[in-house]
Amino acid sequence: MKHFDFKERNLISGPHLLGLLLGVTGFFVLVSPAFLSSGSSIEKVLAVGMVSVIIGLLIILTYNGTLIDFEEKRFKKYSSVAGFKFGDWKPLPLLSKIKSESKTYISRNTPNGISPTLSGRVTEFNTTIYSITSEPIFLFNYSNPKESLKQAKRLAKGLEIDLDIQPLND
């Protein structure tokens, strides 16, 4: 493959969760007349259901990402809306190595009186690409150690640079 495409989205959190909930709600509204009786006209039910599904799909299909072209030695940080990627291509800087490592930390959200206050240990598996000046240029987070290592190897091969593998904690 001549491209590497990293999509920064998580369907079970943030705005993507809202999109998923809107889509499911819209689908429920569309099928509810089959088993529930209501005083609403079929036109209202269809309008509310379709609008909810469309807005939910639009939210789900909107995300940011990074595209790396191995052959042309260029990259693009993009925003994707319904499959259309917007962003400008830039030449890749001189790269020295790729590092694959894990990072564990305690995650806490701030109590706000609305959402529950949750905390817990989170382990991220990072693939980082460094420039020749040892500055991190790209950071790709994965929740699965095998996927992180697989993508690090793919990037090292495509970019023709060294891979530094740190012990990954599962």
XYZ file of N, CA and C in Angstrom:
510
model
N 0.837 -1.187 0.000
C 0.000 0.000 0.000
C 0.876 1.242 0.000
N 0.440 2.237 -0.709
C 1.259 3.441 -0.796
C 0.799 4.553 0.133
N -0.308 4.343 0.862
C -0.814 5.349 1.794
C -0.989 4.758 3.189
N -0.846 5.624 4.178
C -1.172 5.294 5.566
C -2.233 6.298 5.990
N -3.362 5.824 6.484
C -4.471 6.696 6.861
C -4.840 6.431 8.314
N -4.599 7.409 9.191
C -4.956 7.309 10.601
C -6.162 8.188 10.862
N -7.259 7.573 11.300
C -8.498 8.298 11.587
C -8.619 8.521 13.085
N -8.783 9.775 13.479
C -8.899 10.130 14.893
C -10.368 10.161 15.285
N -10.924 8.988 15.542
C -12.314 8.952 15.990
C -12.539 7.750 16.874
N -13.531 7.893 17.735
C -13.907 6.840 18.663
C -15.429 6.863 18.746
N -16.068 5.817 18.252
C -17.522 5.809 18.166
C -18.228 5.690 19.505
N -17.497 5.408 20.585
C -18.164 5.253 21.875
C -17.885 6.408 22.836
N -17.403 7.539 22.320
C -17.205 8.696 23.188
C -17.281 9.986 22.373
N -17.482 11.076 23.084
C -17.494 12.392 22.458
C -18.653 12.594 21.503
N -18.439 13.437 20.502
C -19.527 13.753 19.574
C -19.962 12.552 18.737
N -19.069 11.593 18.525
C -19.463 10.416 17.756
C -20.505 9.583 18.498
N -20.416 9.576 19.831
C -21.435 8.897 20.631
C -22.783 9.590 20.453
N -22.766 10.915 20.414
C -24.005 11.667 20.172
C -24.587 11.309 18.804
N -23.745 11.221 17.793
C -24.200 10.841 16.455
C -24.803 9.446 16.442
N -24.160 8.522 17.151
C -24.670 7.162 17.239
C -26.035 7.141 17.922
N -26.161 7.898 19.019
C -27.433 7.963 19.736
C -28.528 8.603 18.880
N -28.199 9.660 18.135
C -29.185 10.280 17.245
C -29.635 9.312 16.158
N -28.713 8.565 15.598
C -29.056 7.591 14.564
C -29.972 6.496 15.095
N -29.644 5.960 16.267
C -30.465 4.913 16.870
C -31.845 5.472 17.237
N -31.879 6.684 17.787
C -33.156 7.313 18.133
C -34.005 7.541 16.890
N -33.393 8.033 15.831
C -34.123 8.255 14.582
C -34.677 6.961 14.018
N -33.874 5.894 14.077
C -34.347 4.595 13.603
C -35.533 4.123 14.447
N -35.450 4.300 15.780
C -36.554 3.924 16.666
C -37.813 4.717 16.333
N -37.659 6.014 16.074
C -38.811 6.846 15.713
C -39.440 6.342 14.412
N -38.621 5.942 13.464
C -39.139 5.467 12.173
C -39.902 4.140 12.290
N -39.446 3.241 13.151
C -40.112 1.946 13.269
C -41.181 1.920 14.370
N -41.237 2.936 15.215
C -42.186 2.939 16.335
C -43.659 2.879 15.918
N -44.086 3.479 14.802
C -45.509 3.361 14.455
C -45.961 1.917 14.215
N -45.040 1.008 13.965
C -45.406 -0.390 13.738
C -45.893 -1.069 15.018
N -45.438 -0.594 16.194
C -45.848 -1.245 17.438
C -46.345 -0.279 18.513
N -46.316 1.017 18.256
C -46.852 2.007 19.201
C -47.880 2.870 18.486
N -48.917 3.229 19.214
C -49.893 4.153 18.611
C -49.634 5.551 19.174
N -49.667 6.536 18.288
C -49.470 7.913 18.725
C -50.415 8.807 17.939
N -50.578 10.017 18.411
C -51.464 10.954 17.736
C -50.770 11.706 16.614
N -49.518 11.428 16.374
C -48.762 12.144 15.349
C -49.055 11.578 13.968
N -49.017 12.462 12.988
C -49.212 12.012 11.611
C -47.960 11.275 11.135
N -48.127 10.444 10.141
C -47.004 9.674 9.602
C -45.950 10.598 9.004
N -46.362 11.756 8.485
C -45.419 12.715 7.915
C -44.486 13.268 8.999
N -45.056 13.587 10.175
C -44.238 14.101 11.278
C -43.250 13.034 11.747
N -43.729 11.799 11.875
C -42.870 10.705 12.324
C -41.719 10.509 11.339
N -42.036 10.484 10.045
C -40.992 10.317 9.027
C -40.010 11.480 9.039
N -40.506 12.700 9.170
C -39.628 13.877 9.169
C -38.671 13.841 10.363
N -39.216 13.612 11.559
C -38.373 13.592 12.763
C -37.365 12.438 12.692
N -37.823 11.259 12.289
C -36.935 10.100 12.198
C -35.828 10.286 11.181
N -36.182 10.766 9.984
C -35.183 10.944 8.923
C -34.170 12.036 9.275
N -34.650 13.144 9.830
C -33.730 14.224 10.215
C -32.764 13.735 11.285
N -33.258 12.984 12.255
C -32.394 12.462 13.317
C -31.358 11.495 12.759
N -31.774 10.597 11.876
C -30.838 9.638 11.268
C -29.796 10.372 10.432
N -30.211 11.348 9.636
C -29.275 12.081 8.772
C -28.262 12.872 9.595
N -28.724 13.569 10.630
C -27.802 14.331 11.482
C -26.852 13.375 12.210
N -27.366 12.251 12.699
C -26.526 11.263 13.367
C -25.452 10.714 12.446
N -25.835 10.363 11.209
C -24.846 9.860 10.247
C -23.813 10.921 9.893
N -24.250 12.158 9.753
C -23.310 13.238 9.438
C -22.285 13.415 10.558
N -22.735 13.327 11.814
C -21.808 13.441 12.953
C -20.844 12.253 12.970
N -21.359 11.050 12.749
C -20.518 9.853 12.760
C -19.477 9.908 11.640
N -19.863 10.434 10.481
C -18.971 10.454 9.319
C -18.076 11.696 9.265
N -18.020 12.472 10.346
C -17.155 13.649 10.425
C -16.049 13.368 11.442
N -14.792 13.475 11.004
C -13.653 13.197 11.873
C -12.402 13.828 11.285
N -11.329 13.829 12.065
C -10.023 14.312 11.617
C -9.105 13.115 11.403
N -8.030 13.343 10.665
C -7.092 12.260 10.440
C -5.798 12.752 9.834
N -4.896 11.812 9.612
C -3.603 12.078 8.987
C -3.400 11.058 7.881
N -3.041 11.544 6.717
C -2.791 10.698 5.555
C -1.329 10.876 5.155
N -0.600 9.762 5.035
C 0.806 9.807 4.640
C 0.952 9.051 3.325
N 1.546 9.705 2.338
C 1.797 9.109 1.031
C 3.263 8.678 1.005
N 3.500 7.355 0.999
C 4.860 6.828 1.046
C 5.647 7.121 -0.231
N 5.011 7.030 -1.378
C 5.717 7.202 -2.652
C 6.107 8.652 -2.905
N 5.202 9.572 -2.621
C 5.465 10.998 -2.875
C 6.145 11.691 -1.692
N 6.299 10.974 -0.570
C 6.927 11.519 0.644
C 6.245 12.822 1.084
N 4.939 12.716 1.283
C 4.162 13.874 1.718
C 3.080 13.416 2.684
N 2.481 14.384 3.397
C 1.424 14.070 4.348
C 0.341 15.134 4.284
N -0.818 14.763 4.813
C -1.941 15.698 4.863
C -2.697 15.458 6.160
N -2.818 16.506 6.979
C -3.714 16.468 8.136
C -5.051 16.954 7.608
N -6.088 16.153 7.760
C -7.345 16.458 7.101
C -8.532 16.404 8.054
N -9.623 17.007 7.592
C -10.933 16.868 8.216
C -11.815 16.187 7.184
N -12.479 15.131 7.586
C -13.337 14.388 6.674
C -14.789 14.643 7.044
N -15.563 15.053 6.065
C -16.993 15.262 6.246
C -17.698 14.404 5.202
N -18.428 13.396 5.681
C -19.172 12.486 4.809
C -18.281 11.876 3.721
N -17.038 11.543 4.064
C -16.149 10.884 3.126
C -15.273 11.808 2.297
N -15.526 13.108 2.332
C -14.705 14.067 1.588
C -13.637 14.620 2.524
N -12.369 14.442 2.131
C -11.246 14.846 2.974
C -10.726 16.212 2.546
N -10.715 17.147 3.520
C -10.260 18.503 3.265
C -8.947 18.746 4.001
N -7.930 19.155 3.274
C -6.625 19.440 3.848
C -5.609 19.587 2.743
N -4.483 20.193 3.061
C -3.442 20.430 2.062
C -2.286 19.465 2.253
N -1.734 18.994 1.137
C -0.560 18.145 1.165
C 0.662 18.983 1.494
N 1.540 18.427 2.328
C 2.803 19.075 2.684
C 3.905 18.030 2.558
N 5.125 18.464 2.229
C 6.228 17.488 2.137
C 6.592 16.966 3.532
N 6.956 15.695 3.599
C 7.398 15.122 4.870
C 8.751 15.709 5.247
N 8.939 16.066 6.515
C 10.277 16.486 6.939
C 11.204 15.264 6.966
N 12.479 15.497 7.139
C 13.426 14.381 7.251
C 13.139 13.639 8.558
N 12.965 12.345 8.455
C 12.568 11.539 9.603
C 13.710 10.628 10.032
N 13.799 10.344 11.348
C 14.889 9.511 11.842
C 14.427 8.151 12.338
N 13.307 8.095 13.067
C 12.891 6.810 13.626
C 11.405 6.826 13.966
N 10.905 5.627 14.198
C 9.543 5.416 14.677
C 9.651 4.679 15.996
N 8.895 5.133 16.971
C 8.935 4.512 18.285
C 7.542 3.985 18.629
N 7.477 2.747 19.084
C 6.223 2.142 19.512
C 6.331 1.878 21.004
N 5.451 2.473 21.798
C 5.527 2.350 23.250
C 4.138 2.453 23.869
N 4.045 2.091 25.131
C 2.772 2.205 25.841
C 2.897 3.243 26.948
N 1.741 3.787 27.310
C 1.694 4.796 28.362
C 0.451 4.525 29.199
N 0.610 4.392 30.508
C -0.508 4.149 31.412
C -0.647 5.349 32.340
N -1.883 5.794 32.523
C -2.147 6.929 33.401
C -3.542 6.781 34.007
N -3.805 7.579 35.031
C -5.120 7.604 35.672
C -5.937 8.695 34.978
N -7.093 8.308 34.486
C -7.975 9.256 33.808
C -9.098 9.656 34.761
N -9.340 10.953 34.861
C -10.426 11.474 35.698
C -11.154 12.555 34.925
N -12.458 12.588 35.081
C -13.172 13.727 34.528
C -13.569 14.662 35.665
N -13.752 15.909 35.350
C -14.062 16.917 36.348
C -15.541 16.826 36.737
N -15.836 16.763 38.033
C -17.234 16.719 38.436
C -17.947 17.998 37.977
N -19.093 17.829 37.316
C -19.818 18.996 36.843
C -21.279 18.980 37.265
N -21.687 17.989 38.056
C -23.056 17.937 38.527
C -24.011 17.291 37.540
N -23.546 16.990 36.336
C -24.421 16.382 35.330
C -23.973 14.953 35.044
N -22.731 14.816 34.583
C -22.233 13.489 34.239
C -21.562 12.870 35.463
N -21.524 11.539 35.511
C -20.881 10.894 36.657
C -19.382 11.167 36.675
N -18.820 11.206 37.869
C -17.388 11.407 38.021
C -16.724 10.042 37.953
N -16.006 9.802 36.858
C -15.374 8.515 36.627
C -13.861 8.651 36.686
N -13.199 7.607 37.111
C -11.748 7.580 37.060
C -11.322 6.137 36.864
N -10.134 5.976 36.328
C -9.628 4.626 36.107
C -8.305 4.662 35.378
N -7.632 3.508 35.357
C -6.357 3.380 34.657
C -6.623 3.217 33.172
N -5.900 3.990 32.388
C -6.008 3.922 30.934
C -4.622 3.632 30.375
N -4.552 2.680 29.452
C -3.291 2.385 28.774
C -3.460 2.708 27.303
N -2.594 3.578 26.811
C -2.571 3.930 25.397
C -1.324 3.315 24.772
N -1.459 2.908 23.531
C -0.326 2.361 22.792
C -0.027 3.350 21.668
N 1.125 3.989 21.774
C 1.480 5.077 20.875
C 2.506 4.655 19.843
N 2.304 5.145 18.633
C 3.298 5.046 17.579
C 3.698 6.477 17.252
N 4.952 6.809 17.484
C 5.434 8.175 17.308
C 6.512 8.199 16.228
N 6.408 9.174 15.329
C 7.420 9.360 14.284
C 8.229 10.600 14.642
N 9.567 10.457 14.668
C 10.464 11.538 15.061
C 11.228 12.079 13.857
N 11.499 13.384 13.916
C 12.317 14.013 12.878
C 13.792 13.767 13.191
N 14.668 14.205 12.291
C 16.102 14.015 12.523
C 16.600 14.881 13.679
N 15.808 15.871 14.102
C 16.163 16.692 15.265
C 15.552 16.128 16.543
N 15.064 14.881 16.484
C 14.462 14.165 17.625
C 13.177 14.796 18.142
N 12.508 15.576 17.321
C 11.208 16.128 17.693
C 10.113 15.187 17.221
N 9.101 14.934 18.063
C 7.995 14.100 17.590
C 7.175 14.867 16.539
N 7.000 14.279 15.385
C 6.262 14.903 14.289
C 4.829 14.401 14.252
N 4.647 13.087 14.368
C 3.321 12.476 14.351
C 3.181 11.567 15.564
N 1.976 11.556 16.145
C 1.661 10.655 17.243
C 0.329 9.995 16.924
N 0.340 8.669 16.865
C -0.867 7.911 16.579
C -1.184 7.041 17.793
N -2.373 7.205 18.377
C -2.790 6.458 19.562
C -3.671 5.282 19.166
N -3.407 4.143 19.782
C -4.209 2.945 19.561
C -4.600 2.371 20.915
N -5.704 1.659 20.969
C -6.126 1.011 22.211
C -5.668 -0.444 22.258
N -5.163 -0.951 21.143
C -4.745 -2.339 21.037
C -3.234 -2.398 20.772
N -2.466 -3.127 21.590
C -1.013 -3.163 21.390
C -0.603 -3.831 20.075
N -1.344 -4.848 19.655
C -1.001 -5.530 18.404
C -1.212 -4.615 17.205
N -2.282 -3.828 17.231
C -2.549 -2.893 16.131
C -1.487 -1.796 16.098
N -1.092 -1.306 17.263
C -0.057 -0.276 17.334
C 1.256 -0.779 16.731
N 1.659 -1.987 17.106
C 2.907 -2.556 16.593
C 2.816 -2.832 15.093
N 1.679 -3.342 14.654
C 1.481 -3.621 13.219
C 1.608 -2.343 12.391
N 0.974 -1.265 12.851
C 1.021 -0.004 12.110
C 2.411 0.629 12.182
N 3.098 0.465 13.321
C 4.473 0.982 13.433
C 5.391 0.291 12.430
N 5.241 -1.026 12.301
C 6.059 -1.774 11.330
C 5.731 -1.343 9.903
N 4.451 -1.134 9.631
C 4.035 -0.698 8.293
C 4.601 0.678 7.959
N 4.566 1.595 8.939
C 5.121 2.933 8.732
C 6.633 2.880 8.528
N 7.316 2.071 9.339
C 8.778 1.963 9.216
C 9.163 1.440 7.836
N 8.440 0.462 7.346
C 8.720 -0.084 6.022
C 8.401 0.933 4.931
N 7.243 1.589 5.012
C 6.831 2.549 3.984
C 7.702 3.791 3.941
N 8.126 4.266 5.118
C 8.950 5.482 5.188
C 10.444 5.162 5.142
N 10.777 3.880 5.221
C 12.158 3.414 5.162
C 13.019 4.040 6.258
N 12.535 3.935 7.498
C 13.282 4.430 8.663
C 13.268 3.359 9.749
N 14.107 3.538 10.768
C 14.262 2.559 11.838
C 13.061 2.543 12.775
N 12.791 1.349 13.312
C 11.708 1.158 14.269
C 12.308 0.833 15.622
N 11.950 1.615 16.641
C 12.394 1.411 18.016
C 11.179 0.921 18.801
N 11.208 -0.355 19.187
C 10.070 -0.949 19.896
C 10.368 -0.992 21.382
N 9.545 -0.299 22.177
C 9.633 -0.341 23.629
C 8.712 -1.463 24.112
N 8.972 -2.050 25.267
C 8.064 -3.091 25.781
C 6.648 -2.517 25.930
N 5.662 -3.220 25.372
C 4.286 -2.773 25.459
C 3.601 -3.503 26.604
N 2.996 -2.718 27.514
C 2.252 -3.300 28.628
C 0.814 -3.500 28.197
N 0.311 -4.731 28.325
C -1.079 -4.998 27.938
C -2.036 -4.571 29.017
